[in-house]
mmCIF file of C-alpha atoms in Angstrom:
data_model
loop_
_atom_site.group_PDB
_atom_site.id
_atom_site.type_symbol
_atom_site.label_atom_id
_atom_site.label_comp_id
_atom_site.label_asym_id
_atom_site.label_seq_id
_atom_site.Cartn_x
_atom_site.Cartn_y
_atom_site.Cartn_z
ATOM 1 C CA MET W 1 14.551 26.963 -16.105
ATOM 2 C CA HIS W 2 13.304 27.476 -18.908
ATOM 3 C CA THR W 3 9.151 29.457 -18.834
ATOM 4 C CA PRO W 4 6.705 28.490 -21.313
ATOM 5 C CA ARG W 5 7.803 31.467 -22.882
ATOM 6 C CA SER W 6 11.415 30.514 -23.391
ATOM 7 C CA ILE W 7 10.736 27.572 -24.606
ATOM 8 C CA LYS W 8 7.885 28.492 -27.200
ATOM 9 C CA THR W 9 10.934 30.991 -28.137
ATOM 10 C CA CYS W 10 13.920 28.917 -28.584
ATOM 11 C CA ARG W 11 12.679 26.594 -31.774
ATOM 12 C CA THR W 12 15.201 23.801 -30.673
ATOM 13 C CA LEU W 13 13.453 23.552 -27.444
ATOM 14 C CA HIS W 14 10.034 23.806 -28.423
ATOM 15 C CA GLU W 15 10.599 21.379 -31.113
ATOM 16 C CA LEU W 16 12.184 18.917 -27.933
ATOM 17 C CA TYR W 17 9.858 19.449 -25.951
ATOM 18 C CA THR W 18 6.584 18.992 -28.255
ATOM 19 C CA SER W 19 8.422 15.684 -29.445
ATOM 20 C CA ARG W 20 6.006 12.648 -28.729
ATOM 21 C CA SER W 21 9.144 10.569 -28.735
ATOM 22 C CA VAL W 22 10.253 12.404 -26.086
ATOM 23 C CA TRP W 23 7.313 12.261 -24.478
ATOM 24 C CA THR W 24 7.016 8.178 -25.032
ATOM 25 C CA LEU W 25 10.108 8.055 -23.131
ATOM 26 C CA ALA W 26 9.204 9.949 -20.398
ATOM 27 C CA LEU W 27 6.397 8.275 -20.293
ATOM 28 C CA ARG W 28 7.885 4.992 -19.963
ATOM 29 C CA GLU W 29 10.025 6.066 -16.747
ATOM 30 C CA ILE W 30 6.699 7.252 -15.157
ATOM 31 C CA CYS W 31 5.221 3.850 -15.458
ATOM 32 C CA ILE W 32 8.616 1.827 -14.455
ATOM 33 C CA ARG W 33 8.955 4.548 -11.519
ATOM 34 C CA ASP W 34 5.573 3.996 -10.074
ATOM 35 C CA ALA W 35 4.838 0.587 -11.322
ATOM 36 C CA LEU W 36 2.206 1.216 -13.693
ATOM 37 C CA PHE W 37 2.118 -1.121 -16.443
ATOM 38 C CA PHE W 38 2.884 0.270 -19.222
ATOM 39 C CA PRO W 39 0.695 -1.351 -22.235
ATOM 40 C CA SER W 40 -2.227 0.680 -20.046
ATOM 41 C CA TYR W 41 -1.418 3.683 -22.248
ATOM 42 C CA PRO W 42 -2.239 3.665 -26.156
ATOM 43 C CA VAL W 43 0.669 5.588 -27.068
ATOM 44 C CA ASP W 44 0.543 4.928 -30.912
ATOM 45 C CA LYS W 45 -2.892 6.853 -30.548
ATOM 46 C CA MET W 46 -2.762 9.048 -28.174
ATOM 47 C CA SER W 47 -1.520 12.652 -28.822
ATOM 48 C CA VAL W 48 1.210 14.674 -27.596
ATOM 49 C CA LYS W 49 -1.065 16.461 -24.954
ATOM 50 C CA GLN W 50 -2.803 13.048 -24.177
ATOM 51 C CA LEU W 51 1.446 12.163 -23.300
ATOM 52 C CA MET W 52 1.806 15.089 -21.462
ATOM 53 C CA ARG W 53 -1.103 14.638 -19.404
ATOM 54 C CA ALA W 54 -0.326 11.154 -18.954
ATOM 55 C CA CYS W 55 2.964 11.687 -17.435
ATOM 56 C CA LEU W 56 1.955 14.417 -15.031
ATOM 57 C CA ALA W 57 -0.862 12.778 -13.960
ATOM 58 C CA PRO W 58 0.490 10.489 -11.007
ATOM 59 C CA ASP W 59 2.587 13.549 -9.270
ATOM 60 C CA LEU W 60 -0.785 15.390 -9.809
ATOM 61 C CA TRP W 61 -2.476 12.663 -7.882
ATOM 62 C CA ASN W 62 -0.137 12.559 -4.934
ATOM 63 C CA GLU W 63 -0.166 15.820 -4.224
ATOM 64 C CA ARG W 64 -4.088 15.442 -4.644
ATOM 65 C CA VAL W 65 -3.480 12.715 -1.564
ATOM 66 C CA ARG W 66 -1.149 14.564 0.482
ATOM 67 C CA ALA W 67 -3.488 18.053 0.074
ATOM 68 C CA GLY W 68 -6.100 15.902 2.488
ATOM 69 C CA PRO W 69 -9.753 14.628 2.391
ATOM 70 C CA GLY W 70 -12.020 16.203 0.085
ATOM 71 C CA LEU W 71 -10.391 13.847 -3.175
ATOM 72 C CA LYS W 72 -14.525 12.674 -4.197
ATOM 73 C CA ASP W 73 -16.059 15.595 -6.263
ATOM 74 C CA PRO W 74 -19.784 15.640 -6.126
ATOM 75 C CA GLY W 75 -19.889 15.698 -9.920
ATOM 76 C CA VAL W 76 -17.928 12.067 -10.768
ATOM 77 C CA GLN W 77 -20.482 9.359 -12.244
ATOM 78 C CA THR W 78 -19.953 5.762 -11.974
ATOM 79 C CA LEU W 79 -18.446 4.773 -15.317
ATOM 80 C CA SER W 80 -20.507 2.211 -15.767
ATOM 81 C CA SER W 81 -23.141 0.189 -13.980
ATOM 82 C CA GLU W 82 -23.204 -3.132 -15.673
ATOM 83 C CA LEU W 83 -22.863 -6.079 -13.437
ATOM 84 C CA LEU W 84 -19.981 -8.138 -13.874
ATOM 85 C CA GLU W 85 -21.839 -11.460 -14.048
ATOM 86 C CA SER W 86 -20.107 -14.604 -14.328
ATOM 87 C CA ASP W 87 -20.316 -16.558 -18.119
ATOM 88 C CA PRO W 88 -21.934 -19.587 -18.249
ATOM 89 C CA PHE W 89 -18.738 -21.874 -18.379
ATOM 90 C CA GLU W 90 -19.433 -25.859 -18.795
ATOM 91 C CA GLY W 91 -18.121 -27.801 -15.900
ATOM 92 C CA ALA W 92 -17.570 -23.979 -13.298
ATOM 93 C CA GLN W 93 -19.248 -24.914 -9.892
ATOM 94 C CA ARG W 94 -18.310 -21.691 -8.335
ATOM 95 C CA ASP W 95 -21.007 -19.086 -8.114
ATOM 96 C CA SER W 96 -19.665 -16.270 -6.634
ATOM 97 C CA TYR W 97 -16.155 -13.593 -6.794
ATOM 98 C CA ASN W 98 -12.761 -14.617 -5.103
ATOM 99 C CA ARG W 99 -10.162 -11.989 -6.452
ATOM 100 C CA VAL W 100 -10.037 -8.866 -7.989
ATOM 101 C CA TYR W 101 -6.838 -6.769 -8.718
ATOM 102 C CA PHE W 102 -6.879 -3.541 -10.481
ATOM 103 C CA VAL W 103 -3.883 -3.415 -12.681
ATOM 104 C CA PRO W 104 -1.687 -0.457 -11.731
ATOM 105 C CA GLY W 105 -2.011 1.592 -15.076
ATOM 106 C CA GLY W 106 -6.101 2.338 -14.231
ATOM 107 C CA ARG W 107 -7.505 0.058 -17.191
ATOM 108 C CA TYR W 108 -7.091 -3.191 -16.363
ATOM 109 C CA LEU W 109 -8.866 -5.260 -14.154
ATOM 110 C CA ILE W 110 -8.560 -9.564 -13.413
ATOM 111 C CA ASP W 111 -11.047 -11.305 -10.998
ATOM 112 C CA HIS W 112 -12.083 -14.657 -10.142
ATOM 113 C CA ALA W 113 -15.948 -15.788 -10.877
ATOM 114 C CA GLY W 114 -17.677 -18.712 -11.296
ATOM 115 C CA GLY W 115 -14.731 -21.298 -11.998
ATOM 116 C CA SER W 116 -12.719 -18.504 -14.576
ATOM 117 C CA LEU W 117 -10.069 -16.172 -14.360
ATOM 118 C CA ARG W 118 -10.746 -12.737 -16.437
ATOM 119 C CA LEU W 119 -8.717 -9.989 -17.812
ATOM 120 C CA TRP W 120 -11.350 -6.841 -18.242
ATOM 121 C CA ASP W 121 -10.554 -4.162 -20.514
ATOM 122 C CA LEU W 122 -12.016 -1.142 -18.025
ATOM 123 C CA GLY W 123 -11.090 1.607 -21.055
ATOM 124 C CA LEU W 124 -9.731 4.813 -21.215
ATOM 125 C CA PRO W 125 -9.873 7.485 -18.195
ATOM 126 C CA SER W 126 -11.648 10.445 -19.637
ATOM 127 C CA ILE W 127 -8.881 12.243 -19.300
ATOM 128 C CA PHE W 128 -7.294 10.187 -22.462
ATOM 129 C CA ARG W 129 -10.471 10.635 -24.361
ATOM 130 C CA GLU W 130 -10.895 13.178 -27.146
ATOM 131 C CA LYS W 131 -14.498 13.251 -26.447
ATOM 132 C CA GLU W 132 -16.333 12.567 -23.575
ATOM 133 C CA GLY W 133 -18.660 10.302 -25.823
ATOM 134 C CA ASN W 134 -16.286 8.641 -26.219
ATOM 135 C CA ALA W 135 -16.464 6.634 -23.272
ATOM 136 C CA GLN W 136 -16.351 2.456 -24.032
ATOM 137 C CA GLU W 137 -18.000 0.462 -21.503
ATOM 138 C CA PRO W 138 -16.161 -2.441 -19.570
ATOM 139 C CA ARG W 139 -15.534 -5.404 -22.002
ATOM 140 C CA VAL W 140 -13.999 -9.208 -20.930
ATOM 141 C CA VAL W 141 -10.491 -9.505 -23.114
ATOM 142 C CA THR W 142 -9.775 -12.951 -22.021
ATOM 143 C CA SER W 143 -10.592 -15.532 -19.927
ATOM 144 C CA ILE W 144 -9.328 -18.923 -18.613
ATOM 145 C CA LEU W 145 -11.271 -22.163 -16.601
ATOM 146 C CA ILE W 146 -9.616 -22.586 -13.739
ATOM 147 C CA MET W 147 -9.832 -26.157 -12.692
ATOM 148 C CA ASP W 148 -11.920 -27.074 -9.533
ATOM 149 C CA PRO W 149 -9.845 -28.554 -6.996
ATOM 150 C CA SER W 150 -12.023 -30.832 -5.868
ATOM 151 C CA GLN W 151 -10.228 -33.330 -9.063
ATOM 152 C CA VAL W 152 -7.503 -34.737 -7.225
ATOM 153 C CA LEU W 153 -5.185 -37.040 -8.397
ATOM 154 C CA ASP W 154 -5.176 -41.133 -7.533
ATOM 155 C CA ASP W 155 -1.849 -43.046 -6.457
ATOM 156 C CA GLU W 156 -0.528 -43.490 -10.129
ATOM 157 C CA GLY W 157 -0.812 -39.725 -10.974
ATOM 158 C CA GLY W 158 -4.534 -39.905 -13.049
ATOM 159 C CA VAL W 159 -7.063 -37.093 -11.709
ATOM 160 C CA VAL W 160 -9.933 -38.565 -9.598
ATOM 161 C CA LEU W 161 -13.186 -36.721 -7.985
ATOM 162 C CA ASP W 162 -12.570 -35.694 -4.128
ATOM 163 C CA THR W 163 -15.876 -37.084 -3.162
ATOM 164 C CA ASP W 164 -14.749 -36.501 1.128
ATOM 165 C CA GLY W 165 -14.776 -32.859 -0.164
ATOM 166 C CA GLY W 166 -11.355 -32.171 0.806
ATOM 167 C CA GLY W 167 -10.793 -29.969 -1.797
ATOM 168 C CA GLN W 168 -11.176 -26.350 -0.702
ATOM 169 C CA GLU W 169 -12.860 -23.550 -3.002
ATOM 170 C CA THR W 170 -10.597 -21.436 -2.537
ATOM 171 C CA ILE W 171 -8.174 -19.294 -5.905
ATOM 172 C CA GLU W 172 -5.343 -16.991 -5.351
ATOM 173 C CA PHE W 173 -3.415 -15.092 -8.194
ATOM 174 C CA VAL W 174 -0.815 -12.804 -7.897
ATOM 175 C CA VAL W 175 0.048 -10.434 -11.187
ATOM 176 C CA CYS W 176 3.443 -8.818 -11.888
ATOM 177 C CA PRO W 177 4.423 -7.190 -14.987
ATOM 178 C CA SER W 178 7.533 -8.990 -16.784
ATOM 179 C CA ARG W 179 10.804 -7.907 -17.042
ATOM 180 C CA ASP W 180 10.328 -5.225 -19.604
ATOM 181 C CA GLY W 181 7.217 -4.674 -18.172
ATOM 182 C CA MET W 182 4.900 -4.728 -21.997
ATOM 183 C CA ARG W 183 3.610 -7.918 -20.357
ATOM 184 C CA LEU W 184 1.013 -9.169 -17.236
ATOM 185 C CA ARG W 185 2.105 -12.642 -15.535
ATOM 186 C CA VAL W 186 -0.588 -14.183 -13.606
ATOM 187 C CA TRP W 187 0.509 -16.885 -10.902
ATOM 188 C CA VAL W 188 -3.293 -18.497 -10.722
ATOM 189 C CA VAL W 189 -3.034 -21.123 -7.298
ATOM 190 C CA PRO W 190 -5.947 -23.176 -6.455
ATOM 191 C CA GLY W 191 -6.615 -24.185 -3.052
ATOM 192 C CA PRO W 192 -4.998 -28.021 -2.188
ATOM 193 C CA SER W 193 -6.536 -31.306 -2.503
ATOM 194 C CA ASN W 194 -6.451 -34.521 -0.872
ATOM 195 C CA VAL W 195 -4.339 -37.124 -2.693
ATOM 196 C CA LYS W 196 -6.286 -40.181 -3.222
ATOM 197 C CA GLY W 197 -5.389 -42.200 0.190
ATOM 198 C CA GLY W 198 -5.148 -39.395 2.786
ATOM 199 C CA ASP W 199 -1.649 -39.474 3.421
ATOM 200 C CA SER W 200 -0.360 -36.128 1.564
ATOM 201 C CA MET W 201 -2.453 -32.753 0.274
ATOM 202 C CA SER W 202 -1.684 -31.423 -3.489
ATOM 203 C CA CYS W 203 -1.317 -28.015 -5.078
ATOM 204 C CA THR W 204 -0.608 -27.676 -8.598
ATOM 205 C CA SER W 205 0.089 -23.641 -9.614
ATOM 206 C CA SER W 206 0.672 -22.207 -12.816
ATOM 207 C CA VAL W 207 2.195 -19.196 -14.178
ATOM 208 C CA TYR W 208 0.054 -17.618 -17.425
ATOM 209 C CA GLU W 209 1.849 -14.739 -19.495
ATOM 210 C CA ILE W 210 -0.471 -12.216 -21.554
ATOM 211 C CA GLU W 211 0.402 -10.726 -23.895
ATOM 212 C CA LEU W 212 -1.914 -8.016 -24.487
ATOM 213 C CA GLY W 213 0.081 -5.912 -27.578
ATOM 214 C CA SER W 214 -0.887 -9.125 -29.394
ATOM 215 C CA HIS W 215 -4.029 -9.542 -31.644
ATOM 216 C CA GLN W 216 -5.693 -11.894 -29.645
ATOM 217 C CA PRO W 217 -4.154 -11.679 -25.730
ATOM 218 C CA ASP W 218 -5.016 -14.982 -24.475
ATOM 219 C CA PHE W 219 -3.787 -16.655 -21.188
ATOM 220 C CA THR W 220 -0.313 -18.009 -22.212
ATOM 221 C CA LEU W 221 0.682 -20.660 -20.076
ATOM 222 C CA MET W 222 4.663 -20.730 -19.013
ATOM 223 C CA ALA W 223 4.752 -23.229 -16.651
ATOM 224 C CA SER W 224 3.328 -25.694 -13.843
ATOM 225 C CA LEU W 225 4.509 -26.444 -10.151
ATOM 226 C CA THR W 226 2.862 -29.454 -8.064
ATOM 227 C CA VAL W 227 3.410 -29.176 -4.287
ATOM 228 C CA LEU W 228 2.923 -31.919 -2.223
ATOM 229 C CA THR W 229 2.842 -31.650 1.244
ATOM 230 C CA PRO W 230 2.207 -33.899 4.579
ATOM 231 C CA ALA W 231 -2.050 -34.543 4.891
ATOM 232 C CA TRP W 232 -2.917 -32.382 7.802
ATOM 233 C CA SER W 233 -0.810 -29.329 6.604
ATOM 234 C CA VAL W 234 -1.690 -26.108 5.302
ATOM 235 C CA VAL W 235 -0.072 -26.003 1.580
ATOM 236 C CA TRP W 236 -0.075 -22.519 0.753
ATOM 237 C CA GLY W 237 1.000 -19.198 3.088
ATOM 238 C CA ASP W 238 1.016 -16.099 1.717
ATOM 239 C CA LEU W 239 2.539 -15.171 -2.151
ATOM 240 C CA SER W 240 5.062 -13.052 -4.142
ATOM 241 C CA MET W 241 6.395 -12.826 -7.327
ATOM 242 C CA ARG W 242 8.549 -10.650 -9.413
ATOM 243 C CA ASP W 243 10.395 -10.898 -12.988
ATOM 244 C CA ASP W 244 10.829 -14.309 -13.029
ATOM 245 C CA THR W 245 10.441 -15.383 -9.995
ATOM 246 C CA ALA W 246 7.828 -16.563 -7.328
ATOM 247 C CA ILE W 247 7.493 -17.522 -3.416
ATOM 248 C CA PHE W 248 5.305 -18.757 -1.404
ATOM 249 C CA HIS W 249 5.557 -20.526 2.226
ATOM 250 C CA SER W 250 4.291 -23.826 3.316
ATOM 251 C CA LEU W 251 4.806 -24.760 7.144
ATOM 252 C CA ASP W 252 8.010 -24.055 7.988
ATOM 253 C CA TYR W 253 9.141 -23.560 4.291
ATOM 254 C CA ILE W 254 9.885 -20.880 2.035
ATOM 255 C CA ILE W 255 10.057 -22.015 -1.452
ATOM 256 C CA VAL W 256 11.726 -20.017 -4.353
ATOM 257 C CA TRP W 257 10.902 -20.977 -8.027
ATOM 258 C CA ASP W 258 12.161 -19.720 -10.970
ATOM 259 C CA PHE W 259 9.119 -20.728 -13.597
ATOM 260 C CA CYS W 260 11.316 -19.306 -16.782
ATOM 261 C CA ASP W 261 14.246 -22.126 -16.020
ATOM 262 C CA SER W 262 11.780 -24.847 -14.031
ATOM 263 C CA LYS W 263 14.908 -24.383 -11.477
ATOM 264 C CA ALA W 264 13.957 -23.722 -6.812
ATOM 265 C CA LYS W 265 15.008 -23.735 -3.411
ATOM 266 C CA ALA W 266 13.634 -24.452 -0.453
ATOM 267 C CA TRP W 267 14.740 -23.730 3.358
ATOM 268 C CA ARG W 268 13.513 -24.616 6.593
ATOM 269 C CA VAL W 269 12.363 -21.535 8.722
ATOM 270 C CA ARG W 270 12.827 -22.329 12.635
ATOM 271 C CA SER W 271 9.399 -20.794 13.398
ATOM 272 C CA ARG W 272 6.741 -22.421 11.958
ATOM 273 C CA THR W 273 4.976 -19.997 9.229
ATOM 274 C CA ASP W 274 1.369 -18.703 9.832
ATOM 275 C CA ASN W 275 -1.431 -18.061 7.457
ATOM 276 C CA THR W 276 -1.749 -13.978 8.702
ATOM 277 C CA ASP W 277 2.441 -13.588 8.344
ATOM 278 C CA MET W 278 2.715 -11.589 4.879
ATOM 279 C CA LEU W 279 5.700 -12.445 2.186
ATOM 280 C CA PHE W 280 7.338 -9.796 -0.530
ATOM 281 C CA LEU W 281 9.934 -10.201 -2.778
ATOM 282 C CA SER W 282 11.933 -7.649 -3.386
ATOM 283 C CA GLN W 283 15.002 -7.441 -5.941
ATOM 284 C CA THR W 284 17.793 -8.563 -3.270
ATOM 285 C CA SER W 285 15.254 -9.824 -0.613
ATOM 286 C CA ILE W 286 12.956 -11.588 0.570
ATOM 287 C CA TYR W 287 10.789 -10.288 3.570
ATOM 288 C CA LEU W 288 8.544 -12.367 5.709
ATOM 289 C CA VAL W 289 6.506 -10.852 8.252
ATOM 290 C CA LYS W 290 5.016 -11.563 11.172
ATOM 291 C CA SER W 291 3.372 -10.673 13.759
ATOM 292 C CA THR W 292 6.213 -10.792 16.149
ATOM 293 C CA GLY W 293 8.557 -9.456 13.532
ATOM 294 C CA VAL W 294 10.159 -9.526 10.658
ATOM 295 C CA LEU W 295 12.640 -12.289 8.797
ATOM 296 C CA VAL W 296 14.646 -11.222 6.022
ATOM 297 C CA TRP W 297 16.849 -13.232 3.538
ATOM 298 C CA PRO W 298 19.215 -12.496 0.907
ATOM 299 C CA THR W 299 17.305 -13.692 -2.371
ATOM 300 C CA PRO W 300 19.021 -16.983 -4.129
ATOM 301 C CA LEU W 301 21.339 -16.527 -7.136
ATOM 302 C CA ARG W 302 19.802 -18.299 -10.375
ATOM 303 C CA SER W 303 23.349 -20.133 -9.451
ATOM 304 C CA GLU W 304 22.131 -21.265 -6.164
ATOM 305 C CA LEU W 305 18.735 -22.746 -7.659
ATOM 306 C CA LYS W 306 17.993 -26.586 -8.586
ATOM 307 C CA PRO W 307 16.400 -28.020 -11.931
ATOM 308 C CA ILE W 308 13.120 -28.925 -10.984
ATOM 309 C CA GLN W 309 12.601 -32.777 -12.369
ATOM 310 C CA ASN W 310 8.598 -34.688 -12.314
ATOM 311 C CA ASP W 311 8.657 -38.113 -12.104
ATOM 312 C CA THR W 312 9.421 -38.773 -15.821
ATOM 313 C CA HIS W 313 10.970 -35.734 -17.245
ATOM 314 C CA THR W 314 12.977 -32.477 -17.143
ATOM 315 C CA SER W 315 11.470 -29.922 -19.169
ATOM 316 C CA THR W 316 12.397 -26.374 -19.536
ATOM 317 C CA ALA W 317 9.298 -23.833 -19.367
ATOM 318 C CA ARG W 318 11.181 -21.288 -21.414
ATOM 319 C CA LYS W 319 11.261 -23.124 -24.231
ATOM 320 C CA SER W 320 7.452 -23.869 -24.835
ATOM 321 C CA ARG W 321 4.519 -22.332 -24.151
ATOM 322 C CA MET W 322 1.938 -25.563 -24.482
ATOM 323 C CA TRP W 323 0.687 -27.439 -22.017
ATOM 324 C CA ARG W 324 3.758 -29.643 -19.410
ATOM 325 C CA PRO W 325 3.052 -32.497 -16.888
ATOM 326 C CA PRO W 326 3.323 -30.524 -13.716
ATOM 327 C CA LEU W 327 6.956 -29.683 -11.897
ATOM 328 C CA ARG W 328 6.912 -31.012 -7.947
ATOM 329 C CA ILE W 329 8.170 -30.454 -5.044
ATOM 330 C CA ILE W 330 7.529 -32.794 -2.579
ATOM 331 C CA LEU W 331 8.053 -31.760 1.231
ATOM 332 C CA HIS W 332 8.344 -33.840 4.221
ATOM 333 C CA SER W 333 7.735 -32.516 7.950
ATOM 334 C CA GLY W 334 10.776 -34.345 9.244
ATOM 335 C CA GLU W 335 13.163 -33.771 6.306
ATOM 336 C CA ARG W 336 15.737 -31.291 7.107
#
């Protein structure tokens, strides 16, 4: 084990120890290990000392948590007292917060309020700033308006207003990094709405990608999926997403959706799922946590997934980032 004195004495070891590339690589590995969002750190603008502190911070935090109570320093002050009020988007009908997600890494936050989904930049933590006075006020980096679930499909696929109030004003979203860890992916799932005629429920979810390294970060649509179920059913249960795969459960179905290849697989669960059931996706397995136990399935191989087609054509989400007609999976309670 080398001491600080030996590190400073040995020129080769000292040069390695103070190398920006070494500490940048170390920070990237720390982010992978602790599921932190690497672009939260502006590595090109950080000094070697700041990179070192960023690498050590997760372990120092873990040690503090393990040490027990007393985490809050009496001298800690609120970063900003600014109210995160909704922008007056035209046509937005929601005026209250639904969901807030704090991106691991300490800099970015995603919220849904006032009918829009917004990405906030909260600024760098104080330990990464050269001077305390350089604190950045929270700002909205980009936002997107989410379609109101009271808009429903008619028998011919057209959009009409659900005057019966069948839509649920509920927006759920799941966030995960891309496979390379450099972009954020957001799966937006609005509440279900009645298809005109009342014999089924419809819900169109969409996956967006945000590239924070670009000049103007934005919610870029990757793929959309429409699920139709019987009118009396609960369309969505819990949601989970990892890499290019999104999973959810509806009634007694588990559905796996590869949104990059526009493929999916669905299978039935012996016991009907519940809204309180929790769903988790790992690299190798799918876990459904119920009040009575845990159900586990192997994550399907890509070769096991089948292409999803809508009424007119089959499209591959990877080939285009522009809007495309929703893809569909149709579920019926009597299907085997």
